[in-house]
Short mmCIF file of C-alpha atoms in Angstrom, two decimals:
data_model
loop_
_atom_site.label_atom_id
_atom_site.label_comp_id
_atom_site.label_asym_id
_atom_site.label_seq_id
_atom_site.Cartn_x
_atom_site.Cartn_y
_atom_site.Cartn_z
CA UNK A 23 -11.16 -9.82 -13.73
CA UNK A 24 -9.71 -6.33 -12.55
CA UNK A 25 -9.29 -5.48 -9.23
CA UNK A 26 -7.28 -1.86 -7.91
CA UNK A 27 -8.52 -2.27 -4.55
CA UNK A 28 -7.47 -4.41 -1.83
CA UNK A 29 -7.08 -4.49 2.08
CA UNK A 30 -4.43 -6.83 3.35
CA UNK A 31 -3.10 -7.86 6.78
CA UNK A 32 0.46 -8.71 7.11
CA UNK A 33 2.23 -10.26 10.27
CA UNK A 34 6.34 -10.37 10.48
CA UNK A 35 7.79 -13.13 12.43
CA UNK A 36 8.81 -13.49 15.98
CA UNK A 37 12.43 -13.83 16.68
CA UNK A 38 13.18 -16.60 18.57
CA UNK A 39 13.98 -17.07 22.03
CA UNK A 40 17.07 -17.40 23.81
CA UNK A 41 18.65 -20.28 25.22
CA UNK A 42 19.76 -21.19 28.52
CA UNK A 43 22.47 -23.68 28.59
CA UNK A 44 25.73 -24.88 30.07
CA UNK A 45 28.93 -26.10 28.64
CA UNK A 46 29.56 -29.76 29.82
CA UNK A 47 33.21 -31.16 28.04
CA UNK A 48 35.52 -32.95 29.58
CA UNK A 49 37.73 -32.07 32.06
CA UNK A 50 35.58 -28.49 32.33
CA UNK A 51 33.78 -28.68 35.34
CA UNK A 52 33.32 -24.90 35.40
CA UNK A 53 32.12 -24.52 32.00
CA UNK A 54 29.74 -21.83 32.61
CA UNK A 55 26.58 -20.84 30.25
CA UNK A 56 26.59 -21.51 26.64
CA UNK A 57 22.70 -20.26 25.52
CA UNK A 58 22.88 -18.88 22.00
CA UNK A 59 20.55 -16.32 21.08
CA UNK A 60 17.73 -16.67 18.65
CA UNK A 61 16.86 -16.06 15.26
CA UNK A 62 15.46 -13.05 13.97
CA UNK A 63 11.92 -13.27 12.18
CA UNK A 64 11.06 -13.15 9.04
CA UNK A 65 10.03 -9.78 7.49
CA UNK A 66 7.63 -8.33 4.82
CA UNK A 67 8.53 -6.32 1.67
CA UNK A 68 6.65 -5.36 -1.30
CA UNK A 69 8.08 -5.18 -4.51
CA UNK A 70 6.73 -3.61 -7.90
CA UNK A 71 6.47 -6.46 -11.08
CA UNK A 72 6.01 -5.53 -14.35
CA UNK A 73 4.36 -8.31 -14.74
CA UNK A 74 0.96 -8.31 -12.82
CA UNK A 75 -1.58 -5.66 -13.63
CA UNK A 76 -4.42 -5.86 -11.17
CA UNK A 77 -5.10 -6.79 -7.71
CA UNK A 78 -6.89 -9.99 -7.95
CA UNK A 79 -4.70 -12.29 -5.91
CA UNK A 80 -5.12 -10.03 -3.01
CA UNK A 81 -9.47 -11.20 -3.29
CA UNK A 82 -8.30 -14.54 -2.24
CA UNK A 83 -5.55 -13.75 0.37
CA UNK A 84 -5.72 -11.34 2.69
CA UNK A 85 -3.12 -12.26 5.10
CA UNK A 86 0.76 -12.97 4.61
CA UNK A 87 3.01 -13.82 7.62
CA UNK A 88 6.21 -14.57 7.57
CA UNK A 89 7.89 -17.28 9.64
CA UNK A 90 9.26 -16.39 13.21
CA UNK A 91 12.79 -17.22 14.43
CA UNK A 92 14.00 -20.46 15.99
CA UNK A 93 15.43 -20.40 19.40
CA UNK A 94 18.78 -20.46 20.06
CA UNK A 95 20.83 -23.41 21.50
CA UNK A 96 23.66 -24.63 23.66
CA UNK A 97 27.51 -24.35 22.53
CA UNK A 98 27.54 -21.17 22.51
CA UNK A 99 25.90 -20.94 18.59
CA UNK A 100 25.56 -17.25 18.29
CA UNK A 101 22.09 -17.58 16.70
CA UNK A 102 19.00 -19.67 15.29
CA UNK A 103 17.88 -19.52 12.34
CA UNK A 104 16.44 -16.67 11.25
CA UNK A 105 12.73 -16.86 9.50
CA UNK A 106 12.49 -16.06 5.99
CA UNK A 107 11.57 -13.38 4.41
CA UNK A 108 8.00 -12.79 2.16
CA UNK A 109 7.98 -10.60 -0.39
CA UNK A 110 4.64 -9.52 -1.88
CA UNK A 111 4.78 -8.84 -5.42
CA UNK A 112 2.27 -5.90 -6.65
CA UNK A 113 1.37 -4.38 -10.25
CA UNK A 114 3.65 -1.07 -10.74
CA UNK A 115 1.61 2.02 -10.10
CA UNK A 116 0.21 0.46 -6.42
CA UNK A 117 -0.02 2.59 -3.71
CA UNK A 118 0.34 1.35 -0.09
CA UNK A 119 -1.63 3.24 2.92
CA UNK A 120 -1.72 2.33 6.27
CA UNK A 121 -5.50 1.64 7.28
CA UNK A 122 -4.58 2.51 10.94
CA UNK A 123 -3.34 5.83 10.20
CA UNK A 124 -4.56 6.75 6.41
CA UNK A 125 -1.18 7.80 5.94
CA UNK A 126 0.41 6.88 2.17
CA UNK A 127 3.43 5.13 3.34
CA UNK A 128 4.77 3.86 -0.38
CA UNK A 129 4.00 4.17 -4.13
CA UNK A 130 5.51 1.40 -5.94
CA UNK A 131 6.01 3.01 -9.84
CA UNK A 132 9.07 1.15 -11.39
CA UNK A 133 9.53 -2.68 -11.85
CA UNK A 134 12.00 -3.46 -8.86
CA UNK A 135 10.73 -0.86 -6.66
CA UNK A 136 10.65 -2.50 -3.19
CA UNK A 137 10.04 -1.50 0.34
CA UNK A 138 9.62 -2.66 3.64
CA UNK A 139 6.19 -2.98 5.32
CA UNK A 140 6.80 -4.94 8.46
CA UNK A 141 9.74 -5.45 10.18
CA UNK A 142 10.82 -9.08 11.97
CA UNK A 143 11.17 -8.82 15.53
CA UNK A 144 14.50 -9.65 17.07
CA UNK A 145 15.41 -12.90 18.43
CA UNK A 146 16.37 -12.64 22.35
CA UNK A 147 20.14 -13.11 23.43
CA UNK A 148 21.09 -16.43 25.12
CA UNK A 149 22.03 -16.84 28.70
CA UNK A 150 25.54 -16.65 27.56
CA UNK A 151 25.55 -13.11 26.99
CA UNK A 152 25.26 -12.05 30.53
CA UNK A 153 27.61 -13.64 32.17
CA UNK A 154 29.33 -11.33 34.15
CA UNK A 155 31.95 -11.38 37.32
CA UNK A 156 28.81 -10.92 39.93
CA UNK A 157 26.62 -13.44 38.02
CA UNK A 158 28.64 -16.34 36.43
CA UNK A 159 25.66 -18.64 36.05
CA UNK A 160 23.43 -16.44 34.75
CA UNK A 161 20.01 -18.64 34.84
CA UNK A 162 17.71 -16.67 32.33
CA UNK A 163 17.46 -15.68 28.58
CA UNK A 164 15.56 -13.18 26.94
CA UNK A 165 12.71 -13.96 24.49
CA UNK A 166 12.48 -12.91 21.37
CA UNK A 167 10.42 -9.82 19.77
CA UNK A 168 7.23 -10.02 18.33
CA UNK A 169 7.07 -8.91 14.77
CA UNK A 170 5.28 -5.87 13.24
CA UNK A 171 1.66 -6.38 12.38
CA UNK A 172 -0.29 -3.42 10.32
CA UNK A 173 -3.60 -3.41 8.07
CA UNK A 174 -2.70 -2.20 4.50
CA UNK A 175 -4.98 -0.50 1.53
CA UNK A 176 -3.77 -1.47 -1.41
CA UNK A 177 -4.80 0.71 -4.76
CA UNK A 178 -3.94 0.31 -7.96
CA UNK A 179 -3.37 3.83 -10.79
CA UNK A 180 -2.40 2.07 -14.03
CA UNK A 181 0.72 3.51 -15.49
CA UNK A 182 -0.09 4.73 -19.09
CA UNK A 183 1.26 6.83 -21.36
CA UNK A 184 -1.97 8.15 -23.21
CA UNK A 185 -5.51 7.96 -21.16
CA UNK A 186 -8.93 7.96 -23.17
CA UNK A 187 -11.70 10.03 -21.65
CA UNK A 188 -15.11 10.44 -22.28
CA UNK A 189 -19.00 9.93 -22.22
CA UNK A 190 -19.95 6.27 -22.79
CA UNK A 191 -19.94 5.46 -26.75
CA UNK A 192 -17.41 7.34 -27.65
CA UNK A 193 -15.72 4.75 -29.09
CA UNK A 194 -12.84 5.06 -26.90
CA UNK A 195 -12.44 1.06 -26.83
CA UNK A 196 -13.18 0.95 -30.53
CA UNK A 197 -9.93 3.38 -31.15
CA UNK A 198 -7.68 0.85 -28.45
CA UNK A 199 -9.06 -1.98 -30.69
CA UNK A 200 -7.76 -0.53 -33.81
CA UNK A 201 -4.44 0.86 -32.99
CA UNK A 202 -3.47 -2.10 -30.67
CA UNK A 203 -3.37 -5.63 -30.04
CA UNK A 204 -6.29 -5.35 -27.04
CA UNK A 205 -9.59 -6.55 -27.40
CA UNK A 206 -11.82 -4.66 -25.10
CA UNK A 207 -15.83 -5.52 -25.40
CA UNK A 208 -17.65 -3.09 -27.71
CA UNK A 209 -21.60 -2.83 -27.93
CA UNK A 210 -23.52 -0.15 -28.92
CA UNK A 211 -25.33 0.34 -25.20
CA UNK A 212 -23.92 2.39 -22.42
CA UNK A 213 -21.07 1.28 -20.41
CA UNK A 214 -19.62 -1.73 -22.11
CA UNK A 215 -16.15 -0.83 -20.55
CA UNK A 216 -16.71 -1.57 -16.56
CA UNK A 217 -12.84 -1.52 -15.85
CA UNK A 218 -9.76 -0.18 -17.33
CA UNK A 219 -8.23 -1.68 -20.32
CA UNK A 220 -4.07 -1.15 -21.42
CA UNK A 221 -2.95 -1.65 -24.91
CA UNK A 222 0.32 -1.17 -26.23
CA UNK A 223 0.48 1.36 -29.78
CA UNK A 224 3.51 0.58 -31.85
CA UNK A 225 3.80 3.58 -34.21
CA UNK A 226 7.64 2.72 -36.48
CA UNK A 227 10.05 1.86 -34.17
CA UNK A 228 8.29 3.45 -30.78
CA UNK A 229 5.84 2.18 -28.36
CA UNK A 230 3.68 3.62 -25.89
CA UNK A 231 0.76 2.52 -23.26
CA UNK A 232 -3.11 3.62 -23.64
CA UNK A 233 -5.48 3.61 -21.61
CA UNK A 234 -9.54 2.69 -21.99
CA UNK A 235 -10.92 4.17 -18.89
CA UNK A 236 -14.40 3.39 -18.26
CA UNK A 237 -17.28 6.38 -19.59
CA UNK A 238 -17.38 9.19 -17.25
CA UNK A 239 -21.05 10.91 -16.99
CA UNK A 240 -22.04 14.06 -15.31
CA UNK A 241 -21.87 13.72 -11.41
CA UNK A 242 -19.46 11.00 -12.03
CA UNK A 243 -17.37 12.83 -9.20
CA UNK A 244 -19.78 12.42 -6.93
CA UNK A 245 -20.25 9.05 -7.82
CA UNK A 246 -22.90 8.86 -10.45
CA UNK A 247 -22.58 5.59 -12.97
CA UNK A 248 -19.67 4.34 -12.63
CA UNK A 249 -18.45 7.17 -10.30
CA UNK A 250 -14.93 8.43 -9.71
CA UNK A 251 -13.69 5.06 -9.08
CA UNK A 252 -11.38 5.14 -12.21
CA UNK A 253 -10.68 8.85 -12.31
CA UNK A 254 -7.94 8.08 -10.30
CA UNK A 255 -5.99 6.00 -13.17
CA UNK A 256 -6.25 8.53 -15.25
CA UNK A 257 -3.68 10.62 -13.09
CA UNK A 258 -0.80 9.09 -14.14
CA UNK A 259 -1.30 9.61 -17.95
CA UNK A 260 0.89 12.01 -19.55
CA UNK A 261 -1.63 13.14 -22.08
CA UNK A 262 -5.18 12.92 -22.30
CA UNK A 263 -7.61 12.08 -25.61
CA UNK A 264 -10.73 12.85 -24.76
CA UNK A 265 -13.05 11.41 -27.19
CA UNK A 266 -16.34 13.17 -28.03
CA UNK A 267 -18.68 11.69 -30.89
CA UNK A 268 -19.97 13.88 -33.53
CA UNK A 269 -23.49 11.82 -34.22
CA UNK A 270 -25.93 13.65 -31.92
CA UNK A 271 -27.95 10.78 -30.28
CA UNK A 272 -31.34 11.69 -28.35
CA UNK A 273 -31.29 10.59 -24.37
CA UNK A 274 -33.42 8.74 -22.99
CA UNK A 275 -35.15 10.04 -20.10
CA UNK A 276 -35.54 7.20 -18.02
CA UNK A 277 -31.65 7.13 -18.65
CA UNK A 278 -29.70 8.41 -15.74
CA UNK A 279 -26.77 10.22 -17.94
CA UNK A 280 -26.08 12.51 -19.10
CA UNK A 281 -28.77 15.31 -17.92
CA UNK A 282 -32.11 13.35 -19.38
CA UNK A 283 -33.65 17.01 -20.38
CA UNK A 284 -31.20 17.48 -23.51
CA UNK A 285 -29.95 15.90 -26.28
CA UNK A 286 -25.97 17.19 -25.92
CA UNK A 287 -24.16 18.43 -28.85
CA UNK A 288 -20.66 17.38 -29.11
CA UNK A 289 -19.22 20.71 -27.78
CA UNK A 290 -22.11 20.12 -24.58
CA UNK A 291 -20.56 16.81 -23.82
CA UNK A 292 -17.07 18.04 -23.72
CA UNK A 293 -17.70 20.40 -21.43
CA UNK A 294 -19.57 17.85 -19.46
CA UNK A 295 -16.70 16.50 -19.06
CA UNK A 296 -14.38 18.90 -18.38
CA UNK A 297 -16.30 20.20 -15.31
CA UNK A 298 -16.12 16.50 -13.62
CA UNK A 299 -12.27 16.64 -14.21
CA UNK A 300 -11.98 19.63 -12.16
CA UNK A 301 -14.25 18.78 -9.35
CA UNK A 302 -12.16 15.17 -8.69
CA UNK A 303 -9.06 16.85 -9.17
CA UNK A 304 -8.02 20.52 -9.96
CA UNK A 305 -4.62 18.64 -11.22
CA UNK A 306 -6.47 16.77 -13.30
CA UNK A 307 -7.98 19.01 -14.96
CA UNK A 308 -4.71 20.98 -15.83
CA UNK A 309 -3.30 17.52 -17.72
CA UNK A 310 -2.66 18.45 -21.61
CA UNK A 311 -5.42 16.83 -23.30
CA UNK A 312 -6.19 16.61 -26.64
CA UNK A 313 -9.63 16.73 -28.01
CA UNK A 314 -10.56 13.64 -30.80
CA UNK A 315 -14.09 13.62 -32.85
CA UNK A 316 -14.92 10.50 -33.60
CA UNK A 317 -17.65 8.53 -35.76
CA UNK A 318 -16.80 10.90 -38.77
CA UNK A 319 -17.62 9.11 -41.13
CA UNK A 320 -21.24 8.81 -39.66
CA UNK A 321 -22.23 13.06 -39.95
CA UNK A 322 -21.55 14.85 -43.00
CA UNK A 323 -18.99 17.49 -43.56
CA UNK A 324 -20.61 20.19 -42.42
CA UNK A 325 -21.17 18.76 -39.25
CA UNK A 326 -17.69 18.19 -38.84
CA UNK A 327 -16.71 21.58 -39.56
CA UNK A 328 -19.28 23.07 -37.71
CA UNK A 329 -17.56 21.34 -34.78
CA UNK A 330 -14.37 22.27 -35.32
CA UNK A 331 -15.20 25.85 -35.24
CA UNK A 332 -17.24 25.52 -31.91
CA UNK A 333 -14.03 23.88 -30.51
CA UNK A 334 -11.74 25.99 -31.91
CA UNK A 335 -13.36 29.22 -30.02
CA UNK A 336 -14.05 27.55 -27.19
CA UNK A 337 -10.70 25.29 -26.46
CA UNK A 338 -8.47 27.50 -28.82
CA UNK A 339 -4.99 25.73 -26.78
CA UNK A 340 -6.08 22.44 -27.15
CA UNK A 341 -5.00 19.76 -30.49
CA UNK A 342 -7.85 19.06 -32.54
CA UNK A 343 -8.12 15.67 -34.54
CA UNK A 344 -10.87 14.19 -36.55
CA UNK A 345 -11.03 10.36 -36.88
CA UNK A 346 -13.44 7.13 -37.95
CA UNK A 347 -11.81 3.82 -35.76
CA UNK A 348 -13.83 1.71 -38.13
CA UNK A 349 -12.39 3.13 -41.29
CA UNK A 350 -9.08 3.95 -40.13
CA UNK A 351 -9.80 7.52 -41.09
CA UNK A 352 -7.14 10.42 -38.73
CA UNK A 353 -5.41 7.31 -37.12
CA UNK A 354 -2.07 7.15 -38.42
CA UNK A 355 -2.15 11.32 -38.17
CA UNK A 356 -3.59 11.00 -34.39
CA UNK A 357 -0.98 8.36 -33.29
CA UNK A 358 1.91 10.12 -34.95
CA UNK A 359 1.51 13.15 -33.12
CA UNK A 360 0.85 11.16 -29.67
CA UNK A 361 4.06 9.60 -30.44
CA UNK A 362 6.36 12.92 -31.05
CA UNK A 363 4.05 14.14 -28.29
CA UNK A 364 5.70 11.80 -26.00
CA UNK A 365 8.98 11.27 -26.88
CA UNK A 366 9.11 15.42 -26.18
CA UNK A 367 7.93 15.19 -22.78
CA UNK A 368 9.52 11.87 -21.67
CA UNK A 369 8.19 10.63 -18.39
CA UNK A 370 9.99 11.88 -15.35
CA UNK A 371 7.88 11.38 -12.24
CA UNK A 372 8.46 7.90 -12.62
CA UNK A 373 12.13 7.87 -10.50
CA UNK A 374 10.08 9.95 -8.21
CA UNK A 375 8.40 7.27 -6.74
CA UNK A 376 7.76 6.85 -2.61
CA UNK A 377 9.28 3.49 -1.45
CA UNK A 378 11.77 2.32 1.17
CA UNK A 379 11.94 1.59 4.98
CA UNK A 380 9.03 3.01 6.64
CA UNK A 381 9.43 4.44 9.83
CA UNK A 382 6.18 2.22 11.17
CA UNK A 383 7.64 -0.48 10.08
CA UNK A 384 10.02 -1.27 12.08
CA UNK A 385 10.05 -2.86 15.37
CA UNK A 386 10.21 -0.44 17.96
CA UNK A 387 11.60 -0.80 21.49
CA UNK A 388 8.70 0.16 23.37
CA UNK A 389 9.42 0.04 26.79
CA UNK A 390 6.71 2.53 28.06
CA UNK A 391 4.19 1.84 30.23
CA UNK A 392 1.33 3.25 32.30
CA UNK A 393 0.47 2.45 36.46
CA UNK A 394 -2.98 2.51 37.16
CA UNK A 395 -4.11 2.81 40.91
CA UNK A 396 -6.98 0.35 41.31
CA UNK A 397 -7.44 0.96 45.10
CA UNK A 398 -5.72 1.81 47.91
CA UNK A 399 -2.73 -0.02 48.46
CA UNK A 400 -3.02 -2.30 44.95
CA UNK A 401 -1.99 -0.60 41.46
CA UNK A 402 -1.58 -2.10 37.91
CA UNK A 403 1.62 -2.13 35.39
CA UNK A 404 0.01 -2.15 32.05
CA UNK A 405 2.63 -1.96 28.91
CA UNK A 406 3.85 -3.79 25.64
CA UNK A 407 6.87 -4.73 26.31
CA UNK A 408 5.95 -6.03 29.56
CA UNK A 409 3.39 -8.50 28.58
CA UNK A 410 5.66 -9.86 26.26
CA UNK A 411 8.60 -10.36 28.88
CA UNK A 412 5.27 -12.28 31.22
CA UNK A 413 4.49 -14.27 28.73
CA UNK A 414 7.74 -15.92 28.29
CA UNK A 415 9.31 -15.52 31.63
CA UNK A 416 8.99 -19.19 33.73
CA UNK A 417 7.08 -18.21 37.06
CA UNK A 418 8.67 -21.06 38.09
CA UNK A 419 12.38 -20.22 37.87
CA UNK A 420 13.78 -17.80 40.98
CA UNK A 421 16.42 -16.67 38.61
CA UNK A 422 13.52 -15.64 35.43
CA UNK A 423 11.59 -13.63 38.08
CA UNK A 424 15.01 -12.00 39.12
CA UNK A 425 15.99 -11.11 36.03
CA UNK A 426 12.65 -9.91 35.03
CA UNK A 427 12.77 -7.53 38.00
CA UNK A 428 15.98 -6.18 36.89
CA UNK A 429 14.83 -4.70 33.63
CA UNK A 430 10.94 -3.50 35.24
CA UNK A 431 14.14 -1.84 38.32
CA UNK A 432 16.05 -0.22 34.81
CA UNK A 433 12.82 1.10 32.88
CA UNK A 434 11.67 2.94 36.03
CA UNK A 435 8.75 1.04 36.93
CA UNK A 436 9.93 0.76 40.61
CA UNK A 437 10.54 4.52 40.73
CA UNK A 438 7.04 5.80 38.63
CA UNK A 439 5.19 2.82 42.04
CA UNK A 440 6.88 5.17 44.76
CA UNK A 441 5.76 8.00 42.62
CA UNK A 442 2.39 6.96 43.02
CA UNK A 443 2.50 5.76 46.48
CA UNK A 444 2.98 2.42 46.42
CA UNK A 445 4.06 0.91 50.16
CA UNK A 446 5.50 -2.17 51.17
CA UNK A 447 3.08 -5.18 51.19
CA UNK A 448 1.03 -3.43 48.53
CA UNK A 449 -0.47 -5.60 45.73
CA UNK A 450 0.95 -4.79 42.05
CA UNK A 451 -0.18 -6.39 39.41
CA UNK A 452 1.94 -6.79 36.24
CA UNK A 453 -0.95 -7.33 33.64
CA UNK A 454 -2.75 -10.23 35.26
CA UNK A 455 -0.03 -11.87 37.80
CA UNK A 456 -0.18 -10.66 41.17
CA UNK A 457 2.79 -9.34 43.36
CA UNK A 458 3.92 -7.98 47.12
CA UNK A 459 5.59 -4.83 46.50
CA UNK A 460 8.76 -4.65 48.38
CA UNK A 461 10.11 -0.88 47.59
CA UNK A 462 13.36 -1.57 50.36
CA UNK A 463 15.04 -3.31 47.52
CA UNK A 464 13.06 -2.26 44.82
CA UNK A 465 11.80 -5.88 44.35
CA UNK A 466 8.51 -7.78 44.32
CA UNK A 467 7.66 -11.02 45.45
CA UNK A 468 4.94 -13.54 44.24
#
């Protein structure tokens, strides 16, 4: 099954916490603190493999987290273990966007390619670390950092050397049948191809990719049949066959492609064609393309020359080839020239690639945070960074609420509550815990 679609959630560990504890040898009755700090968390990469070509795993999982941090501990161990990190592995030619933003944040094009989409969060330093001359029994640790959590679209653009375009029956997955290893189903009813299918066309001692995309049909950019859905795989292609029969075959009317009034002549459906190129993609439309008859051997040759010449006036800087998948007739000519075709205009874009560190990916140090008068004389500290320091700071422990009160005194939350008129005796609330305001020593008592 073939999947270029997916929406994922990933979730970065937590570091861990730090630890609050006290040397306790022999003969060293003034020890002093010994908390290590924690472990960082585990974070999230994705990296390009030559080896998958669709999306399917990403149907069945949605969600990849990597493991937090463990707390540090006593003796002075300068860390915990760190969580490990989970790298995603996804088909080369996936693009990464942020569902949040809709901003492309990576294109993954080469085997290898790897980047990072969520960052670990830092584990929190160990009483240890602030031991100081004024405080030599320091009775607090900081936690550790959440890790970076985003919602990712996934979507797949196969990487192929040749793309084959065209109405359905053109006997584009007849032609990748022949001149490859790749069995794609054939019929002789509309839209047998419903996804892309790669092949690989060994011509001597060379090799290149081709592509089956599914049959386009007037309005397909607007998402008629099978829509634009697989336009987009055809951007990557260095050249372009596009495929038009030479039989004539009546439409049905109670068909819904092409336009039901007409039966189209091979030069009608090429331009059919051509105009839903340009309206997905004015790019697109500008990618060499060579233009392949096929079914010769079912007209006579007339017909074939009477084509030619039509296409000849009308697409005079375009190749023109003449072929018969079933009888082998124009393929060794056809793949030839694809071959010399390509090793002219070797692929280049593909170092071009956008992967790395993004910036959203890392954890930030978001220390903002908003007061918000409720009533007179009671206001509310609402912010990241602070809910995460409540949530892991004991209520219980003097020392904890000190030290928490230190860092709210060196963000400026003490100075943005005078701002805003905050008096002694008022109530502040840090998220949902309750506090007198004291602003004589910029401190606040439960």
């Amino acid at each position: 099954m073939f999947l270029d679609e997916a929406t994922i959630e990933v979730q970065a560990g937590a570091g861990g916490n730090g630890a609050i504890g006290w040397r306790r040898e022999k003969y060293e009755p003034m020890g002093g603190p010994s908390g290590g700090d924690g472990g960082r968390g585990g974070s999230v990469y994705f990296e390009a493999s030559e080896h998958l070509h669709t999306l399917l795993d990403f149907q069945y999982q949605t969600r990849f987290e990597a493991p937090s941090g463990e707390a540090g501990s006593g003796r002075n161990k300068s860390f915990g273990k760190g969580g490990k990190d989970v790298t995603i592995r996804v088909p080369c030619g996936t693009c990464v966007t942020d569902v949040v933003t809709g901003r492309l944040i990576g294109d993954l094009l080469k085997p290898g390619d790897r980047m990072l989409v969520a960052q670990g969060g830092r584990g929190g330093r160990g009483n240890a670390r602030f031991s100081t001359a004024r405080n030599q029994a320091p009775q607090y640790a900081e936690p550790g950092e959440a890790g970076v959590c985003r919602h990712l679209k996934l979507s797949l653009r196969l990487i192929a050397d040749v793309g084959l375009i065209g109405l359905p029956n053109a006997g584009k997955s007849t032609l990748l049948s022949v001149v490859s290893a790749a069995r794609p189903k054939i019929a002789d009813y509309p839209f047998t191809t419903l996804v892309p299918n790669l092949g690989v066309v060994a011509v001597h001692d060379h090799r290149f990719t081709m592509a089956d995309i599914p049959g386009l049909i007037g309005g397909a950019a607007e998402g008629h049949g099978l829509g634009h859905a697989f336009l987009k795989h055809v951007e990557r292609c260095r050249l372009l066959l596009h495929l038009v029969e030479l039989p004539c075959l009546q439409i049905n009317s109670e068909q819904d492609y092409p336009p039901p009034t007409q039966a189209l002549d091979a030069l009608a459906r090429w331009q059919l064609i051509q105009q839903e190129l340009a309206a997905f993609s004015q790019e697109l439309a500008q990618k060499p393309q060579w233009i392949v008859l096929t079914k010769a051997d079912s007209v006579t040759s007339e017909t074939v020359q009477e084509a030619l010449t039509a296409f000849e006036a009308t697409a005079p800087d375009s190749r023109l080839f003449v072929i018969a998948s079933v009888s082998h007739q124009g393929l060794e000519a056809l793949t030839s020239a694809v071959t010399k075709y390509l090793l002219e205009h070797p692929l280049a874009e593909v170092s071009d690639g956008l992967f790395g560190d993004d910036p959203d990916a890392l954890v930030k140090d978001d220390s903002t945070f908003d007061i918000i008068t409720l009533a007179p004389g009671e206001f509310r500290v609402k912010g990241s960074k602070i809910r995460r320091w409540l949530q892991v700071t004991p209520m219980a422990n003097p020392s904890s609420i000190r030290h928490l009160m230190d860092i709210l005194k060196a963000i400026g939350v003490f100075e943005a509550l005078n701002k805003a008129g905050a008096n002694a005796g008022d109530t502040i609330w840090l998220e949902n815990s309750a506090f007198s305001y004291d602003p004589l020593d910029a401190s606040v008592n439960p």
